[in-house]
């Protein structure tokens, strides 16, 4: 099983991808998370990526593709994978089709005026990586594991402006690419996350007999 989540920054790709992976035992491949790990390790890739990410620009295709190829060799990817934040350019999308193909491409659509609000209220657990909104939090720690929550360096209005522009220019053409291939499933992302998750589960079940517990 190979699923792809597309959508602008703040659409909820990470939240929905994490959820599907948990219930179906698939590997969550978030290129953003992988790059942030490289930054933390201060690796060569991390040093190159840090400035680009903080400015809201894309990391070069060859760097991201190398990371994804290595990640796909891990044992947990054998049962299936959910891509989140990849592909982000037409080149990446074409390569993905050529190398392993895709089963379903879910495009989460959220109006622009909602995205910035979601980005500036986003918090991520430093340990279990679960994403929250400050609006649903009662304390400064992760409700699941109690660890600290962090704010991403690029979750601010300036970086968002650039990320959204880059999304329009570089990532939006991918939607037409998958539409033309008949692989695109549109998801209304302007709803509560449980409702979106149930809708995704229904659509996947209808289209491919993919059955899982929606609770
Ligand atoms: P994300 O966590 O998906 O929002 O990604 C954060 C940042 O990482 C993006 O704004 C890009 O700078 C970089 N990035 C993540 N995935 C990719 C990708 N597939 N191609 C290029 N850059 C990426």
PDB file of C-alpha atoms and ligand atoms in Angstrom:
ATOM      1  CA  UNK A   1       0.000   0.000   0.000  1.00  0.00           C
ATOM      2  CA  UNK A   2       1.385   3.360  -1.043  1.00  0.00           C
ATOM      3  CA  UNK A   3      -0.595   6.452  -0.049  1.00  0.00           C
ATOM      4  CA  UNK A   4       0.308  10.076  -0.673  1.00  0.00           C
ATOM      5  CA  UNK A   5      -1.018  13.113   1.179  1.00  0.00           C
ATOM      6  CA  UNK A   6      -0.992  16.378  -0.746  1.00  0.00           C
ATOM      7  CA  UNK A   7      -2.122  19.784   0.484  1.00  0.00           C
ATOM      8  CA  UNK A   8      -0.851  23.240   1.425  1.00  0.00           C
ATOM      9  CA  UNK A   9       1.117  23.868   4.631  1.00  0.00           C
ATOM     10  CA  UNK A  10      -1.256  23.528   7.582  1.00  0.00           C
ATOM     11  CA  UNK A  11      -3.777  21.348   5.700  1.00  0.00           C
ATOM     12  CA  UNK A  12      -3.473  18.510   8.225  1.00  0.00           C
ATOM     13  CA  UNK A  13      -1.402  16.050   6.152  1.00  0.00           C
ATOM     14  CA  UNK A  14       0.757  15.029   9.111  1.00  0.00           C
ATOM     15  CA  UNK A  15      -2.183  14.527  11.461  1.00  0.00           C
ATOM     16  CA  UNK A  16      -4.120  12.360   9.016  1.00  0.00           C
ATOM     17  CA  UNK A  17      -1.047  10.435   7.843  1.00  0.00           C
ATOM     18  CA  UNK A  18      -0.054   9.620  11.428  1.00  0.00           C
ATOM     19  CA  UNK A  19      -3.549   8.370  12.120  1.00  0.00           C
ATOM     20  CA  UNK A  20      -3.745   6.027   9.140  1.00  0.00           C
ATOM     21  CA  UNK A  21      -0.271   4.685   9.886  1.00  0.00           C
ATOM     22  CA  UNK A  22      -1.199   3.931  13.470  1.00  0.00           C
ATOM     23  CA  UNK A  23      -4.364   2.001  12.646  1.00  0.00           C
ATOM     24  CA  UNK A  24      -3.001   0.198   9.610  1.00  0.00           C
ATOM     25  CA  UNK A  25       0.586  -0.395  10.681  1.00  0.00           C
ATOM     26  CA  UNK A  26       2.021   1.515   7.721  1.00  0.00           C
ATOM     27  CA  UNK A  27       5.265   3.515   7.783  1.00  0.00           C
ATOM     28  CA  UNK A  28       4.813   7.282   8.013  1.00  0.00           C
ATOM     29  CA  UNK A  29       7.307   8.885   5.642  1.00  0.00           C
ATOM     30  CA  UNK A  30       7.351  12.597   6.378  1.00  0.00           C
ATOM     31  CA  UNK A  31      10.195  14.243   4.488  1.00  0.00           C
ATOM     32  CA  UNK A  32       9.788  17.355   6.676  1.00  0.00           C
ATOM     33  CA  UNK A  33      10.301  15.248   9.840  1.00  0.00           C
ATOM     34  CA  UNK A  34      13.263  13.460   8.251  1.00  0.00           C
ATOM     35  CA  UNK A  35      14.888  16.776   7.344  1.00  0.00           C
ATOM     36  CA  UNK A  36      14.261  18.168  10.839  1.00  0.00           C
ATOM     37  CA  UNK A  37      15.989  15.071  12.266  1.00  0.00           C
ATOM     38  CA  UNK A  38      18.979  15.773   9.999  1.00  0.00           C
ATOM     39  CA  UNK A  39      19.051  19.359  11.298  1.00  0.00           C
ATOM     40  CA  UNK A  40      19.036  18.091  14.886  1.00  0.00           C
ATOM     41  CA  UNK A  41      21.922  15.700  14.105  1.00  0.00           C
ATOM     42  CA  UNK A  42      23.781  18.612  12.461  1.00  0.00           C
ATOM     43  CA  UNK A  43      24.536  16.292   9.536  1.00  0.00           C
ATOM     44  CA  UNK A  44      25.694  17.589   6.161  1.00  0.00           C
ATOM     45  CA  UNK A  45      22.110  17.380   4.855  1.00  0.00           C
ATOM     46  CA  UNK A  46      20.851  19.092   8.004  1.00  0.00           C
ATOM     47  CA  UNK A  47      23.240  22.002   7.633  1.00  0.00           C
ATOM     48  CA  UNK A  48      22.168  22.484   4.022  1.00  0.00           C
ATOM     49  CA  UNK A  49      18.453  22.133   4.810  1.00  0.00           C
ATOM     50  CA  UNK A  50      18.213  24.372   7.889  1.00  0.00           C
ATOM     51  CA  UNK A  51      18.341  27.748   6.156  1.00  0.00           C
ATOM     52  CA  UNK A  52      16.118  26.655   3.294  1.00  0.00           C
ATOM     53  CA  UNK A  53      13.463  25.263   5.633  1.00  0.00           C
ATOM     54  CA  UNK A  54      13.519  28.276   7.941  1.00  0.00           C
ATOM     55  CA  UNK A  55      13.015  30.567   4.955  1.00  0.00           C
ATOM     56  CA  UNK A  56      10.159  28.395   3.667  1.00  0.00           C
ATOM     57  CA  UNK A  57      11.993  27.268   0.535  1.00  0.00           C
ATOM     58  CA  UNK A  58      12.259  23.713  -0.778  1.00  0.00           C
ATOM     59  CA  UNK A  59      15.258  21.464  -0.202  1.00  0.00           C
ATOM     60  CA  UNK A  60      16.769  20.288  -3.535  1.00  0.00           C
ATOM     61  CA  UNK A  61      15.048  17.265  -5.130  1.00  0.00           C
ATOM     62  CA  UNK A  62      18.182  15.099  -5.123  1.00  0.00           C
ATOM     63  CA  UNK A  63      18.663  15.523  -1.360  1.00  0.00           C
ATOM     64  CA  UNK A  64      15.063  14.623  -0.536  1.00  0.00           C
ATOM     65  CA  UNK A  65      14.986  11.733  -3.005  1.00  0.00           C
ATOM     66  CA  UNK A  66      18.131  10.253  -1.446  1.00  0.00           C
ATOM     67  CA  UNK A  67      16.526  10.365   2.018  1.00  0.00           C
ATOM     68  CA  UNK A  68      13.302   8.778   0.733  1.00  0.00           C
ATOM     69  CA  UNK A  69      15.147   5.998  -1.106  1.00  0.00           C
ATOM     70  CA  UNK A  70      17.057   5.124   2.085  1.00  0.00           C
ATOM     71  CA  UNK A  71      13.871   5.265   4.172  1.00  0.00           C
ATOM     72  CA  UNK A  72      12.072   2.867   1.823  1.00  0.00           C
ATOM     73  CA  UNK A  73      14.716   0.222   2.534  1.00  0.00           C
ATOM     74  CA  UNK A  74      13.767   0.115   6.243  1.00  0.00           C
ATOM     75  CA  UNK A  75      11.867  -2.972   7.424  1.00  0.00           C
ATOM     76  CA  UNK A  76       8.770  -1.071   8.545  1.00  0.00           C
ATOM     77  CA  UNK A  77       8.211   0.195   4.994  1.00  0.00           C
ATOM     78  CA  UNK A  78       7.618  -3.341   3.674  1.00  0.00           C
ATOM     79  CA  UNK A  79       3.940  -3.477   4.706  1.00  0.00           C
ATOM     80  CA  UNK A  80       3.203  -0.140   3.080  1.00  0.00           C
ATOM     81  CA  UNK A  81       3.928   3.557   3.349  1.00  0.00           C
ATOM     82  CA  UNK A  82       2.135   6.858   3.723  1.00  0.00           C
ATOM     83  CA  UNK A  83       3.995   9.821   2.231  1.00  0.00           C
ATOM     84  CA  UNK A  84       3.447  13.170   3.889  1.00  0.00           C
ATOM     85  CA  UNK A  85       5.097  16.212   2.314  1.00  0.00           C
ATOM     86  CA  UNK A  86       6.472  14.102  -0.533  1.00  0.00           C
ATOM     87  CA  UNK A  87       6.267  14.549  -3.471  1.00  0.00           C
ATOM     88  CA  UNK A  88       6.444  18.338  -3.505  1.00  0.00           C
ATOM     89  CA  UNK A  89       7.627  18.924  -7.060  1.00  0.00           C
ATOM     90  CA  UNK A  90       6.598  17.423 -10.387  1.00  0.00           C
ATOM     91  CA  UNK A  91      10.047  15.846 -10.670  1.00  0.00           C
ATOM     92  CA  UNK A  92       9.602  14.078  -7.330  1.00  0.00           C
ATOM     93  CA  UNK A  93       6.095  12.922  -8.321  1.00  0.00           C
ATOM     94  CA  UNK A  94       7.264  11.475 -11.634  1.00  0.00           C
ATOM     95  CA  UNK A  95      10.152   9.683  -9.969  1.00  0.00           C
ATOM     96  CA  UNK A  96       7.831   8.225  -7.342  1.00  0.00           C
ATOM     97  CA  UNK A  97       5.549   6.893 -10.092  1.00  0.00           C
ATOM     98  CA  UNK A  98       8.503   5.397 -11.967  1.00  0.00           C
ATOM     99  CA  UNK A  99      10.217   3.840  -8.975  1.00  0.00           C
ATOM    100  CA  UNK A 100       7.415   2.417  -6.815  1.00  0.00           C
ATOM    101  CA  UNK A 101       4.073   3.862  -7.997  1.00  0.00           C
ATOM    102  CA  UNK A 102       1.184   5.037  -5.818  1.00  0.00           C
ATOM    103  CA  UNK A 103      -2.184   3.491  -4.915  1.00  0.00           C
ATOM    104  CA  UNK A 104      -4.076   6.542  -3.657  1.00  0.00           C
ATOM    105  CA  UNK A 105      -3.298  10.250  -3.605  1.00  0.00           C
ATOM    106  CA  UNK A 106      -5.334  12.225  -1.077  1.00  0.00           C
ATOM    107  CA  UNK A 107      -5.454  15.960  -1.637  1.00  0.00           C
ATOM    108  CA  UNK A 108      -6.545  17.831   1.501  1.00  0.00           C
ATOM    109  CA  UNK A 109      -8.088  21.152   0.603  1.00  0.00           C
ATOM    110  CA  UNK A 110      -8.287  23.985   3.157  1.00  0.00           C
ATOM    111  CA  UNK A 111      -9.045  27.667   2.389  1.00  0.00           C
ATOM    112  CA  UNK A 112      -6.032  29.991   2.606  1.00  0.00           C
ATOM    113  CA  UNK A 113      -7.514  32.122   5.406  1.00  0.00           C
ATOM    114  CA  UNK A 114      -7.653  29.079   7.729  1.00  0.00           C
ATOM    115  CA  UNK A 115      -4.103  27.890   7.045  1.00  0.00           C
ATOM    116  CA  UNK A 116      -2.101  30.640   8.765  1.00  0.00           C
ATOM    117  CA  UNK A 117      -4.194  30.273  11.908  1.00  0.00           C
ATOM    118  CA  UNK A 118      -3.530  26.529  11.968  1.00  0.00           C
ATOM    119  CA  UNK A 119       0.199  27.080  11.432  1.00  0.00           C
ATOM    120  CA  UNK A 120       0.670  29.599  14.243  1.00  0.00           C
ATOM    121  CA  UNK A 121      -1.347  27.512  16.722  1.00  0.00           C
ATOM    122  CA  UNK A 122       0.476  24.246  15.839  1.00  0.00           C
ATOM    123  CA  UNK A 123       2.489  22.432  18.504  1.00  0.00           C
ATOM    124  CA  UNK A 124       4.319  19.130  18.061  1.00  0.00           C
ATOM    125  CA  UNK A 125       5.337  16.651  20.749  1.00  0.00           C
ATOM    126  CA  UNK A 126       9.137  16.348  20.867  1.00  0.00           C
ATOM    127  CA  UNK A 127       8.805  12.663  21.707  1.00  0.00           C
ATOM    128  CA  UNK A 128       5.786  11.055  20.011  1.00  0.00           C
ATOM    129  CA  UNK A 129       5.617  13.644  17.232  1.00  0.00           C
ATOM    130  CA  UNK A 130       1.840  14.054  17.532  1.00  0.00           C
ATOM    131  CA  UNK A 131       0.546  17.380  16.246  1.00  0.00           C
ATOM    132  CA  UNK A 132      -1.868  19.528  18.295  1.00  0.00           C
ATOM    133  CA  UNK A 133      -3.474  22.924  18.106  1.00  0.00           C
ATOM    134  CA  UNK A 134      -3.110  25.194  21.139  1.00  0.00           C
ATOM    135  CA  UNK A 135      -6.918  25.400  20.998  1.00  0.00           C
ATOM    136  CA  UNK A 136      -7.269  21.766  22.063  1.00  0.00           C
ATOM    137  CA  UNK A 137      -4.490  21.825  24.693  1.00  0.00           C
ATOM    138  CA  UNK A 138      -5.053  22.279  28.400  1.00  0.00           C
ATOM    139  CA  UNK A 139      -1.359  22.305  29.358  1.00  0.00           C
ATOM    140  CA  UNK A 140       2.031  22.935  27.747  1.00  0.00           C
ATOM    141  CA  UNK A 141       2.832  19.215  27.629  1.00  0.00           C
ATOM    142  CA  UNK A 142       1.763  16.400  25.321  1.00  0.00           C
ATOM    143  CA  UNK A 143      -1.620  15.001  26.478  1.00  0.00           C
ATOM    144  CA  UNK A 144      -0.490  11.544  25.382  1.00  0.00           C
ATOM    145  CA  UNK A 145       3.030  11.154  26.792  1.00  0.00           C
ATOM    146  CA  UNK A 146       3.518  14.248  28.979  1.00  0.00           C
ATOM    147  CA  UNK A 147       6.672  15.375  27.134  1.00  0.00           C
ATOM    148  CA  UNK A 148       7.315  18.920  25.968  1.00  0.00           C
ATOM    149  CA  UNK A 149       5.616  20.419  22.931  1.00  0.00           C
ATOM    150  CA  UNK A 150       7.637  22.394  20.422  1.00  0.00           C
ATOM    151  CA  UNK A 151       6.941  25.116  17.856  1.00  0.00           C
ATOM    152  CA  UNK A 152       8.468  24.543  14.413  1.00  0.00           C
ATOM    153  CA  UNK A 153      10.993  27.153  13.329  1.00  0.00           C
ATOM    154  CA  UNK A 154       9.068  27.701  10.063  1.00  0.00           C
ATOM    155  CA  UNK A 155       5.628  28.023  11.696  1.00  0.00           C
ATOM    156  CA  UNK A 156       5.545  31.833  11.625  1.00  0.00           C
ATOM    157  CA  UNK A 157       3.741  34.288   9.308  1.00  0.00           C
ATOM    158  CA  UNK A 158       6.843  35.204   7.225  1.00  0.00           C
ATOM    159  CA  UNK A 159       7.941  31.630   6.523  1.00  0.00           C
ATOM    160  CA  UNK A 160       4.311  30.626   5.931  1.00  0.00           C
ATOM    161  CA  UNK A 161       3.959  33.311   3.239  1.00  0.00           C
ATOM    162  CA  UNK A 162       6.940  31.859   1.387  1.00  0.00           C
ATOM    163  CA  UNK A 163       5.878  28.245   1.947  1.00  0.00           C
ATOM    164  CA  UNK A 164       2.420  28.987   0.529  1.00  0.00           C
ATOM    165  CA  UNK A 165       3.912  30.725  -2.507  1.00  0.00           C
ATOM    166  CA  UNK A 166       6.254  27.780  -3.076  1.00  0.00           C
ATOM    167  CA  UNK A 167       3.261  25.458  -2.718  1.00  0.00           C
ATOM    168  CA  UNK A 168       1.369  27.347  -5.444  1.00  0.00           C
ATOM    169  CA  UNK A 169       4.328  27.410  -7.822  1.00  0.00           C
ATOM    170  CA  UNK A 170       5.992  24.046  -7.280  1.00  0.00           C
ATOM    171  CA  UNK A 171       3.499  21.669  -5.653  1.00  0.00           C
ATOM    172  CA  UNK A 172       0.121  22.606  -7.143  1.00  0.00           C
ATOM    173  CA  UNK A 173       1.064  21.237 -10.610  1.00  0.00           C
ATOM    174  CA  UNK A 174       1.296  17.791  -9.002  1.00  0.00           C
ATOM    175  CA  UNK A 175      -2.466  17.844  -8.432  1.00  0.00           C
ATOM    176  CA  UNK A 176      -3.083  18.006 -12.181  1.00  0.00           C
ATOM    177  CA  UNK A 177      -0.502  15.272 -12.719  1.00  0.00           C
ATOM    178  CA  UNK A 178      -2.334  12.857 -10.392  1.00  0.00           C
ATOM    179  CA  UNK A 179      -5.752  13.996 -11.658  1.00  0.00           C
ATOM    180  CA  UNK A 180      -4.720  13.111 -15.188  1.00  0.00           C
ATOM    181  CA  UNK A 181      -3.573   9.708 -13.931  1.00  0.00           C
ATOM    182  CA  UNK A 182      -6.980   9.178 -12.262  1.00  0.00           C
ATOM    183  CA  UNK A 183      -5.359   8.738  -8.843  1.00  0.00           C
ATOM    184  CA  UNK A 184      -6.534  11.897  -7.072  1.00  0.00           C
ATOM    185  CA  UNK A 185      -9.021  11.819  -4.184  1.00  0.00           C
ATOM    186  CA  UNK A 186     -10.128  15.254  -2.953  1.00  0.00           C
ATOM    187  CA  UNK A 187     -10.734  15.668   0.759  1.00  0.00           C
ATOM    188  CA  UNK A 188     -12.451  18.698   2.316  1.00  0.00           C
ATOM    189  CA  UNK A 189      -9.975  19.573   5.059  1.00  0.00           C
ATOM    190  CA  UNK A 190     -12.029  22.410   6.526  1.00  0.00           C
ATOM    191  CA  UNK A 191     -13.713  20.147   9.082  1.00  0.00           C
ATOM    192  CA  UNK A 192     -12.826  18.664  12.496  1.00  0.00           C
ATOM    193  CA  UNK A 193      -9.966  16.158  12.227  1.00  0.00           C
ATOM    194  CA  UNK A 194     -12.072  13.174  13.358  1.00  0.00           C
ATOM    195  CA  UNK A 195     -14.632  13.905  10.634  1.00  0.00           C
ATOM    196  CA  UNK A 196     -11.856  14.161   8.028  1.00  0.00           C
ATOM    197  CA  UNK A 197     -10.313  10.888   9.232  1.00  0.00           C
ATOM    198  CA  UNK A 198     -13.674   9.102   8.948  1.00  0.00           C
ATOM    199  CA  UNK A 199     -14.218  10.527   5.442  1.00  0.00           C
ATOM    200  CA  UNK A 200     -10.755   9.357   4.340  1.00  0.00           C
ATOM    201  CA  UNK A 201     -11.421   5.896   5.743  1.00  0.00           C
ATOM    202  CA  UNK A 202     -14.770   5.710   3.901  1.00  0.00           C
ATOM    203  CA  UNK A 203     -13.292   6.857   0.602  1.00  0.00           C
ATOM    204  CA  UNK A 204     -10.361   4.442   0.792  1.00  0.00           C
ATOM    205  CA  UNK A 205     -12.683   1.579   1.702  1.00  0.00           C
ATOM    206  CA  UNK A 206     -15.016   2.310  -1.210  1.00  0.00           C
ATOM    207  CA  UNK A 207     -12.198   2.695  -3.701  1.00  0.00           C
ATOM    208  CA  UNK A 208      -9.912  -0.092  -2.759  1.00  0.00           C
ATOM    209  CA  UNK A 209     -11.461  -2.381  -0.208  1.00  0.00           C
ATOM    210  CA  UNK A 210      -9.066  -0.902   2.341  1.00  0.00           C
ATOM    211  CA  UNK A 211     -10.755  -1.669   5.626  1.00  0.00           C
ATOM    212  CA  UNK A 212      -9.735  -0.383   9.018  1.00  0.00           C
ATOM    213  CA  UNK A 213     -11.106   0.641  12.351  1.00  0.00           C
ATOM    214  CA  UNK A 214     -12.222   4.243  12.017  1.00  0.00           C
ATOM    215  CA  UNK A 215     -12.376   4.842  15.754  1.00  0.00           C
TER     216      UNK A 215
HETATM  217  P1  LIG B   1       6.795  19.879   6.111  1.00  0.00           P
HETATM  218  O1  LIG B   1       7.128  19.334   7.457  1.00  0.00           O
HETATM  219  O2  LIG B   1       6.278  18.834   5.179  1.00  0.00           O
HETATM  220  O3  LIG B   1       5.920  21.104   6.169  1.00  0.00           O
HETATM  221  O4  LIG B   1       8.185  20.367   5.472  1.00  0.00           O
HETATM  222  C1  LIG B   1       8.955  21.401   6.072  1.00  0.00           C
HETATM  223  C2  LIG B   1       9.970  21.911   5.082  1.00  0.00           C
HETATM  224  O5  LIG B   1      10.880  20.855   4.724  1.00  0.00           O
HETATM  225  C3  LIG B   1       9.421  22.415   3.756  1.00  0.00           C
HETATM  226  O6  LIG B   1       8.965  23.749   3.826  1.00  0.00           O
HETATM  227  C4  LIG B   1      10.653  22.266   2.862  1.00  0.00           C
HETATM  228  O7  LIG B   1      11.593  23.275   3.113  1.00  0.00           O
HETATM  229  C5  LIG B   1      11.251  20.954   3.363  1.00  0.00           C
HETATM  230  N1  LIG B   1      10.695  19.795   2.653  1.00  0.00           N
HETATM  231  C6  LIG B   1       9.895  18.828   3.176  1.00  0.00           C
HETATM  232  N2  LIG B   1       9.573  17.923   2.248  1.00  0.00           N
HETATM  233  C7  LIG B   1      10.168  18.324   1.102  1.00  0.00           C
HETATM  234  C8  LIG B   1      10.209  17.800  -0.227  1.00  0.00           C
HETATM  235  N3  LIG B   1       9.516  16.684  -0.556  1.00  0.00           N
HETATM  236  N4  LIG B   1      10.940  18.474  -1.146  1.00  0.00           N
HETATM  237  C9  LIG B   1      11.627  19.582  -0.834  1.00  0.00           C
HETATM  238  N5  LIG B   1      11.632  20.135   0.388  1.00  0.00           N
HETATM  239  C10 LIG B   1      10.918  19.513   1.360  1.00  0.00           C
END
